[in-house]
Amino acid sequence: MQTLDVCKKTSGKIWHRKPTPSSDNGLMLRVSSSFAGALSTPSHTVRFLHATFDATGDNLLAGDHQGNIFLFDINRNRFSLVQKTGHPCTALAFSLRRKTEFLVGLSDYSLKCYDTDTKDLVAWMKGHESAIHSISVHASGRYALTTSADVAHLWDLDTFQRKRKLNIKEDVGVLQVFFLPLSNTIITCFRDDSIFAWESESLDCRFQLPVPPGNSPQYRAFAATRDGRVLAAGGRSRFVHLWSLDTRRLLRIVELPNKVTSVKYMEFVPDNFQGGADQVLGVLCQDGIMRFINIDTCKLLFDIGTIENRVCNASISANGRYVATVMDDGNLHLYSVPALSSELNKPPAPLVKVVASNKMSDTVTTDNDNEKNLHKSSTSLSRRRRPKGRQTQDDDTASLPEGLDMDKLKAILKEFGEYPYKYRMFIWRSILRLPENHAAYGALVDKGAHPAYSKLHEAYPIKSRKLLRVLQRVLSALAHWSPIFGETQYLPMLAFPFVKLFQNNHLVCFEIIATLLGNWGGHWFEYFPNPPINVLAMVENIIAHHDRYLLQHFVKCKVTSQIYGWPLLETVFSEVLTKDEWLMMWDNVFSNHPSFLLMVVAAYSICARGPLMQCTELDDFKYFFHHRNAVDVKQVLKEAHRLMSSTPADIHPCKSLEEYKPLTRGQYPVFNKYPKFIVDYQVQERERIRQEEMEYLRQKKVSMEVQRETLKKQQEEEAWYRQQQLLTEAEEKRRNMIMHEEEKLVDQRKRLFAMNREVKLKELQLLDAARQKFLHFQQKQREAELKRLDDEMQRKALMRDQETAAALEEGEIKNLELQLQKKMFEQELFRDYATASHTLRTEKDMHRKQVELEERIQNRLRDAERERELEVRKMMSQNLAQASQKNIDMWAHKEMQHRHQLEDLEREAKNVQLSRLHVQNRELEQEVHDLMRRCHDTREDETEAGYRDLLADQDEWENTASRRLKSLEEDIHTGRQHSRDLSQQAIDIVNRYQRASNFDNSELYDSVDTGDNSKLSFERSRRTFDDQEIALLNGVRQLRQRLATESRGRKPPKVHEGD
């Protein structure tokens, strides 16, 4: 056992010397990942979580708790760190189609596919909401099944897309979903012990296994054989149920030891010679010990793990040679299955005590004694013809194992002609003294199928697969034992009847055939590859001595011993005898001298003398000796015994054939009774032919690949040309479309310009109409105002006239008597009327001036508003023109870029020149952009300067308007002062006139009161007009100040120049 630490290593050797499994537990390798902490703290072990083998069984994939995934190549003795996922893995599986890809389920509920060679992420699949605990890949490698606690997904590994989803009820959980090997069946196992089988393509339910009666088995672990015919299920009990998926019935129930309470994991150990009908089942129990059980015999073979260091999970290689386990301490162990099963290959202990005699001197005879007793009775013929140094037949039979006596066996054979069927195999093993070398035979079997018999099923299509596997195993073991048996063409026909007879005991079958070839066929290979001429000559001599007419008939018909003798020997009579006759014959052959077989060959022809003498055609003779005939085998055996006893010694086969020699114990003897140079030459030729065939297949494969690549490239080239043609047609079509669109765009622009012109004309017409309407409305307002003012003036004049008339009437009534005073009063009234008329005219002029001033102010406001609207319209037109220009530039750039891309695709050879042109274009574009930017900045500066000038003009206009208003106010104030002076002068004149008059006091008082009233009336009207004028001027001043403030606070609009 060797130890490997992979901590902080990315690659290296697995072991530095040839691995030797431990003889105690079969452990080959212990892999750990531990690193020492800081300040001499104890080392920390990174636990391995899962491990799996690939389809060959020589590559092992293992993942640890830190997300590191290691690949161990056992054949090449190399390991490497293939991926760092960053998350602990929950399941691992190799992809069967692409050998370098593997699937890994991570703790973040995702499924990822990586490549072991490139170490790249191939695909990332999501869909699970809990951790994936199992991954099953279809035999074709196209599909994969992933199972979690609540759902199962079917993935397509070609597209890495989810194909189907198995929905599960909340109260029924899923345990495991997996593909049956070498089939299109999906097995689903649920927590309610129900097991369903589905068709993987259509997902139709094929069948459901019935739940066993009685207590619920509570299944938790499942395993299927490679042929998909047996399903093992175990759970929270110590019983394992074996189901037959063909009959859908329970085959048997295997009971585990009493200390087992539940089963955690199960997996079958593959057997290359069983063809998928695996017999050994590995069961991981709750105590951490994995037990391996033979499901046929229900016997415990061996186990892995201990109570101190338990097995957490395990994986068995596809070739059945290795078992990888993750232990409780976090290490990864690799076990050798042949080392674990070495105890099974040991021979069993003897059932009876073997008695052996050491008195060799009593059983030795000399050649002289044999010479003297040569012509005695036939019953002692075999005893008289033994060579020196060999035991006699009587003493030799006395030493048979199992307590048998050869004399008694011969007596039974003489009486009944055959041995009892029930004890025949036991008697044969005893007579032939088979050593049953389990270890030696296991070593031969472990070498695998021999290349000469790797395609045995093609040459001998046997219906029973099991029988074919056993035949291939036995023939391969014989070929590995001696190279001659790998070149012998008739060996399958010779071995087949024995294989069929001993198909359940391969070791006995092998040793019987080896004993037959070593003793009865020891001289068959001296003239290889030709038939054994020496042996056939013995048969011909026997026939010539006992039936010379039959031999003359053979010679006359040109029938040689290769036609009437060799077919019987190379098929060991299996073609011409039935099973019972064949067994009877071999009972006699095994119980006599090896020369007895030649006597049987000669006796068969002598007993069939009648039909043979009637045959004249060579094909008839060949047919006769290759098919069953009406020949009594008992008569043949009787004739063989007669020939055995009556044949002269000079032609008797005993003279050339040696005595029977059993196989040696421990190791089989060397078989080299053949022309080695011929066999070696044939082996070399076969190997050369095989190499040439492999080379031919390789070249054919390469040629096919080159042809496929050529066709693929041709198809790609044609597709490229078609694509280019389509692109050219599409380009031409799009150019026409672009030209058509450009023409349409030009027409649309023309129509747009015409429409804009019409819209602008309509806007101008509407503005003009609105202006005319507003002016007309303003004119009407002014006319109404003037009319209202005229009506007011007429009303006031009428009221004043009425008052004047009333005053005159009162003055006439009061001054009837005083005519002089009346005339003076009338004159005063005329003066007052003149003054009032002057005042009214002054007020009318002031009102007219005020109206003109308001009209000028409103006109200026409308002009300013109109100018602002024109500026805004101009700015919007400029923005629209800029946007249009930018859109045109954008389309121009897009078109230029598209043309450049097309030119790049079409003129790849001019990349350098085009890049230079692009650089120059970029420089020109940069210069154009800089020039346009400078123009834009210049225009913005001009705009800002214009707005500054406009603001300055507005300020100057406001100052001028203020000065105009001030001058107007001064004129109004001067007019008001002038009116006051005139009024004061009129009052002074009236006072002087009153003081100079000679009227009485009452008249004087009346006159003064009238003057005071007139004065008060004039003053009241003048004060009212002054207040209205001042309020109007103040309103105008406030309006101008607000307009000036808004114009100063408003920023001038930015003018965007087109690029």
PDB file of C-alpha atoms in Angstrom, residues 172-349:
ATOM      1  CA  VAL A 172     -43.979  11.631  -2.442  1.00  0.00           C
ATOM      2  CA  GLY A 173     -40.246  12.253  -2.747  1.00  0.00           C
ATOM      3  CA  VAL A 174     -37.908  10.837  -5.364  1.00  0.00           C
ATOM      4  CA  LEU A 175     -35.007   8.621  -4.344  1.00  0.00           C
ATOM      5  CA  GLN A 176     -33.178   7.841  -7.558  1.00  0.00           C
ATOM      6  CA  VAL A 177     -33.704   8.088 -11.319  1.00  0.00           C
ATOM      7  CA  PHE A 178     -31.269   6.265 -13.611  1.00  0.00           C
ATOM      8  CA  PHE A 179     -30.873   4.606 -17.018  1.00  0.00           C
ATOM      9  CA  LEU A 180     -30.735   0.841 -17.275  1.00  0.00           C
ATOM     10  CA  PRO A 181     -27.414  -0.194 -18.897  1.00  0.00           C
ATOM     11  CA  LEU A 182     -27.546  -1.067 -22.603  1.00  0.00           C
ATOM     12  CA  SER A 183     -31.225  -0.126 -22.917  1.00  0.00           C
ATOM     13  CA  ASN A 184     -33.566   2.816 -23.442  1.00  0.00           C
ATOM     14  CA  THR A 185     -35.336   2.328 -20.119  1.00  0.00           C
ATOM     15  CA  ILE A 186     -35.467   4.826 -17.264  1.00  0.00           C
ATOM     16  CA  ILE A 187     -36.021   3.519 -13.730  1.00  0.00           C
ATOM     17  CA  THR A 188     -37.648   5.902 -11.219  1.00  0.00           C
ATOM     18  CA  CYS A 189     -37.694   4.999  -7.528  1.00  0.00           C
ATOM     19  CA  PHE A 190     -39.840   6.911  -5.038  1.00  0.00           C
ATOM     20  CA  ARG A 191     -40.048   7.070  -1.258  1.00  0.00           C
ATOM     21  CA  ASP A 192     -43.330   5.156  -1.192  1.00  0.00           C
ATOM     22  CA  ASP A 193     -41.416   2.038  -2.471  1.00  0.00           C
ATOM     23  CA  SER A 194     -42.918   2.342  -5.971  1.00  0.00           C
ATOM     24  CA  ILE A 195     -40.602   1.566  -8.907  1.00  0.00           C
ATOM     25  CA  PHE A 196     -41.572   2.540 -12.458  1.00  0.00           C
ATOM     26  CA  ALA A 197     -39.908   1.834 -15.815  1.00  0.00           C
ATOM     27  CA  TRP A 198     -40.237   4.393 -18.642  1.00  0.00           C
ATOM     28  CA  GLU A 199     -39.273   4.500 -22.313  1.00  0.00           C
ATOM     29  CA  SER A 200     -36.560   7.158 -22.632  1.00  0.00           C
ATOM     30  CA  GLU A 201     -37.643   8.409 -26.064  1.00  0.00           C
ATOM     31  CA  SER A 202     -41.415   8.643 -25.701  1.00  0.00           C
ATOM     32  CA  LEU A 203     -41.455   8.640 -21.864  1.00  0.00           C
ATOM     33  CA  ASP A 204     -44.261   6.088 -21.880  1.00  0.00           C
ATOM     34  CA  CYS A 205     -44.599   3.921 -18.778  1.00  0.00           C
ATOM     35  CA  ARG A 206     -43.504   0.375 -19.604  1.00  0.00           C
ATOM     36  CA  PHE A 207     -44.255  -1.318 -16.293  1.00  0.00           C
ATOM     37  CA  GLN A 208     -44.338  -0.940 -12.530  1.00  0.00           C
ATOM     38  CA  LEU A 209     -42.820  -3.396 -10.074  1.00  0.00           C
ATOM     39  CA  PRO A 210     -45.259  -4.561  -7.406  1.00  0.00           C
ATOM     40  CA  VAL A 211     -44.628  -3.620  -3.789  1.00  0.00           C
ATOM     41  CA  PRO A 212     -43.660  -6.735  -1.784  1.00  0.00           C
ATOM     42  CA  PRO A 213     -46.346  -7.872   0.656  1.00  0.00           C
ATOM     43  CA  GLY A 214     -45.877  -7.428   4.381  1.00  0.00           C
ATOM     44  CA  ASN A 215     -43.919  -4.660   6.033  1.00  0.00           C
ATOM     45  CA  SER A 216     -42.736  -1.786   3.887  1.00  0.00           C
ATOM     46  CA  PRO A 217     -39.150  -2.403   2.694  1.00  0.00           C
ATOM     47  CA  GLN A 218     -38.444   1.354   2.714  1.00  0.00           C
ATOM     48  CA  TYR A 219     -36.102   1.234  -0.288  1.00  0.00           C
ATOM     49  CA  ARG A 220     -33.198   3.692  -0.275  1.00  0.00           C
ATOM     50  CA  ALA A 221     -30.525   2.139  -2.561  1.00  0.00           C
ATOM     51  CA  PHE A 222     -30.746   0.538  -6.008  1.00  0.00           C
ATOM     52  CA  ALA A 223     -28.394  -1.210  -8.462  1.00  0.00           C
ATOM     53  CA  ALA A 224     -28.829  -2.973 -11.811  1.00  0.00           C
ATOM     54  CA  THR A 225     -26.692  -5.503 -13.643  1.00  0.00           C
ATOM     55  CA  ARG A 226     -24.994  -4.485 -16.872  1.00  0.00           C
ATOM     56  CA  ASP A 227     -27.412  -6.551 -18.973  1.00  0.00           C
ATOM     57  CA  GLY A 228     -30.343  -4.720 -17.361  1.00  0.00           C
ATOM     58  CA  ARG A 229     -32.132  -7.914 -16.361  1.00  0.00           C
ATOM     59  CA  VAL A 230     -31.767  -7.860 -12.553  1.00  0.00           C
ATOM     60  CA  LEU A 231     -32.491  -4.958 -10.191  1.00  0.00           C
ATOM     61  CA  ALA A 232     -31.310  -5.001  -6.587  1.00  0.00           C
ATOM     62  CA  ALA A 233     -33.125  -2.850  -4.020  1.00  0.00           C
ATOM     63  CA  GLY A 234     -32.302  -2.300  -0.380  1.00  0.00           C
ATOM     64  CA  GLY A 235     -33.404   0.048   2.350  1.00  0.00           C
ATOM     65  CA  ARG A 236     -33.951   0.341   6.069  1.00  0.00           C
ATOM     66  CA  SER A 237     -33.706  -3.373   6.726  1.00  0.00           C
ATOM     67  CA  ARG A 238     -31.130  -6.132   6.419  1.00  0.00           C
ATOM     68  CA  PHE A 239     -32.816  -7.652   3.394  1.00  0.00           C
ATOM     69  CA  VAL A 240     -31.875  -7.045  -0.255  1.00  0.00           C
ATOM     70  CA  HIS A 241     -34.592  -7.739  -2.831  1.00  0.00           C
ATOM     71  CA  LEU A 242     -33.547  -9.031  -6.259  1.00  0.00           C
ATOM     72  CA  TRP A 243     -36.090  -8.301  -9.009  1.00  0.00           C
ATOM     73  CA  SER A 244     -36.185  -9.849 -12.481  1.00  0.00           C
ATOM     74  CA  LEU A 245     -36.989  -7.041 -14.914  1.00  0.00           C
ATOM     75  CA  ASP A 246     -37.876  -9.559 -17.635  1.00  0.00           C
ATOM     76  CA  THR A 247     -40.604 -11.288 -15.664  1.00  0.00           C
ATOM     77  CA  ARG A 248     -41.149  -8.338 -13.258  1.00  0.00           C
ATOM     78  CA  ARG A 249     -41.128 -10.706 -10.322  1.00  0.00           C
ATOM     79  CA  LEU A 250     -39.129 -10.988  -7.144  1.00  0.00           C
ATOM     80  CA  LEU A 251     -36.336 -13.528  -7.727  1.00  0.00           C
ATOM     81  CA  ARG A 252     -34.994 -13.909  -4.197  1.00  0.00           C
ATOM     82  CA  ILE A 253     -34.370 -12.045  -0.974  1.00  0.00           C
ATOM     83  CA  VAL A 254     -30.808 -11.938   0.341  1.00  0.00           C
ATOM     84  CA  GLU A 255     -30.489 -11.671   4.095  1.00  0.00           C
ATOM     85  CA  LEU A 256     -27.514  -9.718   5.437  1.00  0.00           C
ATOM     86  CA  PRO A 257     -25.865 -10.314   8.839  1.00  0.00           C
ATOM     87  CA  ASN A 258     -27.828  -9.466  11.971  1.00  0.00           C
ATOM     88  CA  LYS A 259     -25.729  -6.398  12.767  1.00  0.00           C
ATOM     89  CA  VAL A 260     -26.844  -4.762   9.527  1.00  0.00           C
ATOM     90  CA  THR A 261     -29.910  -2.552   9.983  1.00  0.00           C
ATOM     91  CA  SER A 262     -29.996  -0.550   6.734  1.00  0.00           C
ATOM     92  CA  VAL A 263     -28.403  -0.328   3.287  1.00  0.00           C
ATOM     93  CA  LYS A 264     -26.902   2.982   2.088  1.00  0.00           C
ATOM     94  CA  TYR A 265     -25.468   2.137  -1.349  1.00  0.00           C
ATOM     95  CA  MET A 266     -25.251  -0.826  -3.753  1.00  0.00           C
ATOM     96  CA  GLU A 267     -23.344  -1.557  -6.957  1.00  0.00           C
ATOM     97  CA  PHE A 268     -22.602  -4.698  -8.981  1.00  0.00           C
ATOM     98  CA  VAL A 269     -19.007  -5.752  -9.680  1.00  0.00           C
ATOM     99  CA  PRO A 270     -18.625  -6.125 -13.483  1.00  0.00           C
ATOM    100  CA  ASP A 271     -17.443  -9.491 -14.794  1.00  0.00           C
ATOM    101  CA  ASN A 272     -15.981  -9.469 -18.309  1.00  0.00           C
ATOM    102  CA  PHE A 273     -16.834 -13.135 -18.892  1.00  0.00           C
ATOM    103  CA  GLN A 274     -20.440 -12.919 -17.735  1.00  0.00           C
ATOM    104  CA  GLY A 275     -21.583 -10.572 -20.501  1.00  0.00           C
ATOM    105  CA  GLY A 276     -23.410  -8.272 -18.141  1.00  0.00           C
ATOM    106  CA  ALA A 277     -24.960 -10.996 -15.963  1.00  0.00           C
ATOM    107  CA  ASP A 278     -22.999  -9.820 -12.932  1.00  0.00           C
ATOM    108  CA  GLN A 279     -23.028 -12.103  -9.909  1.00  0.00           C
ATOM    109  CA  VAL A 280     -21.197 -10.136  -7.203  1.00  0.00           C
ATOM    110  CA  LEU A 281     -23.039  -7.285  -5.466  1.00  0.00           C
ATOM    111  CA  GLY A 282     -21.322  -4.693  -3.273  1.00  0.00           C
ATOM    112  CA  VAL A 283     -23.526  -3.498  -0.396  1.00  0.00           C
ATOM    113  CA  LEU A 284     -22.565  -0.499   1.777  1.00  0.00           C
ATOM    114  CA  CYS A 285     -24.323  -0.781   5.134  1.00  0.00           C
ATOM    115  CA  GLN A 286     -25.003   1.644   7.950  1.00  0.00           C
ATOM    116  CA  ASP A 287     -21.937   0.447   9.912  1.00  0.00           C
ATOM    117  CA  GLY A 288     -19.618   1.807   7.171  1.00  0.00           C
ATOM    118  CA  ILE A 289     -18.565  -1.650   5.920  1.00  0.00           C
ATOM    119  CA  MET A 290     -19.054  -2.560   2.272  1.00  0.00           C
ATOM    120  CA  ARG A 291     -19.824  -6.275   1.882  1.00  0.00           C
ATOM    121  CA  PHE A 292     -19.517  -8.139  -1.420  1.00  0.00           C
ATOM    122  CA  ILE A 293     -22.045 -10.953  -1.863  1.00  0.00           C
ATOM    123  CA  ASN A 294     -22.604 -13.570  -4.566  1.00  0.00           C
ATOM    124  CA  ILE A 295     -26.286 -13.242  -5.432  1.00  0.00           C
ATOM    125  CA  ASP A 296     -26.455 -16.828  -6.759  1.00  0.00           C
ATOM    126  CA  THR A 297     -24.991 -18.629  -3.760  1.00  0.00           C
ATOM    127  CA  CYS A 298     -25.903 -15.821  -1.278  1.00  0.00           C
ATOM    128  CA  LYS A 299     -22.433 -16.112   0.264  1.00  0.00           C
ATOM    129  CA  LEU A 300     -20.318 -13.296   1.658  1.00  0.00           C
ATOM    130  CA  LEU A 301     -17.111 -13.128  -0.391  1.00  0.00           C
ATOM    131  CA  PHE A 302     -15.134 -10.253   1.189  1.00  0.00           C
ATOM    132  CA  ASP A 303     -15.661  -6.814   2.719  1.00  0.00           C
ATOM    133  CA  ILE A 304     -14.053  -3.350   2.795  1.00  0.00           C
ATOM    134  CA  GLY A 305     -13.858  -0.871   5.666  1.00  0.00           C
ATOM    135  CA  THR A 306     -13.678  -1.076   9.434  1.00  0.00           C
ATOM    136  CA  ILE A 307     -15.595   0.313  12.366  1.00  0.00           C
ATOM    137  CA  GLU A 308     -12.733   2.731  13.111  1.00  0.00           C
ATOM    138  CA  ASN A 309     -12.529   4.058   9.548  1.00  0.00           C
ATOM    139  CA  ARG A 310     -15.862   3.673   7.816  1.00  0.00           C
ATOM    140  CA  VAL A 311     -16.695   3.864   4.121  1.00  0.00           C
ATOM    141  CA  CYS A 312     -18.817   6.901   3.211  1.00  0.00           C
ATOM    142  CA  ASN A 313     -19.378   6.149  -0.482  1.00  0.00           C
ATOM    143  CA  ALA A 314     -17.811   3.941  -3.136  1.00  0.00           C
ATOM    144  CA  SER A 315     -17.416   3.477  -6.882  1.00  0.00           C
ATOM    145  CA  ILE A 316     -16.466   0.313  -8.803  1.00  0.00           C
ATOM    146  CA  SER A 317     -14.544   0.444 -12.099  1.00  0.00           C
ATOM    147  CA  ALA A 318     -16.162  -0.769 -15.315  1.00  0.00           C
ATOM    148  CA  ASN A 319     -13.536  -3.496 -15.771  1.00  0.00           C
ATOM    149  CA  GLY A 320     -14.161  -4.841 -12.269  1.00  0.00           C
ATOM    150  CA  ARG A 321     -10.545  -4.436 -11.164  1.00  0.00           C
ATOM    151  CA  TYR A 322     -10.704  -1.499  -8.751  1.00  0.00           C
ATOM    152  CA  VAL A 323     -12.918  -0.147  -6.005  1.00  0.00           C
ATOM    153  CA  ALA A 324     -12.544   3.520  -4.983  1.00  0.00           C
ATOM    154  CA  THR A 325     -13.952   4.493  -1.593  1.00  0.00           C
ATOM    155  CA  VAL A 326     -14.205   7.775   0.307  1.00  0.00           C
ATOM    156  CA  MET A 327     -13.470   7.033   3.942  1.00  0.00           C
ATOM    157  CA  ASP A 328     -14.748   8.623   7.124  1.00  0.00           C
ATOM    158  CA  ASP A 329     -11.396  10.364   7.712  1.00  0.00           C
ATOM    159  CA  GLY A 330     -11.711  12.195   4.357  1.00  0.00           C
ATOM    160  CA  ASN A 331      -9.102  10.128   2.485  1.00  0.00           C
ATOM    161  CA  LEU A 332      -9.593   8.314  -0.816  1.00  0.00           C
ATOM    162  CA  HIS A 333      -8.757   4.578  -0.888  1.00  0.00           C
ATOM    163  CA  LEU A 334      -8.165   2.452  -3.985  1.00  0.00           C
ATOM    164  CA  TYR A 335      -8.620  -1.331  -3.600  1.00  0.00           C
ATOM    165  CA  SER A 336      -7.686  -4.195  -5.932  1.00  0.00           C
ATOM    166  CA  VAL A 337     -10.570  -6.603  -6.547  1.00  0.00           C
ATOM    167  CA  PRO A 338      -8.286  -9.513  -7.674  1.00  0.00           C
ATOM    168  CA  ALA A 339      -6.337  -9.143  -4.422  1.00  0.00           C
ATOM    169  CA  LEU A 340      -9.554  -9.140  -2.396  1.00  0.00           C
ATOM    170  CA  SER A 341     -10.803 -12.262  -4.186  1.00  0.00           C
ATOM    171  CA  SER A 342      -7.489 -14.145  -4.064  1.00  0.00           C
ATOM    172  CA  GLU A 343      -8.724 -16.289  -1.185  1.00  0.00           C
ATOM    173  CA  LEU A 344     -11.609 -17.473  -3.349  1.00  0.00           C
ATOM    174  CA  ASN A 345      -9.211 -19.013  -5.908  1.00  0.00           C
ATOM    175  CA  LYS A 346      -7.600 -21.315  -3.383  1.00  0.00           C
ATOM    176  CA  PRO A 347      -8.582 -25.000  -3.718  1.00  0.00           C
ATOM    177  CA  PRO A 348     -11.052 -26.260  -1.131  1.00  0.00           C
ATOM    178  CA  ALA A 349      -9.928 -28.527   1.677  1.00  0.00           C
TER     179      ALA A 349
END
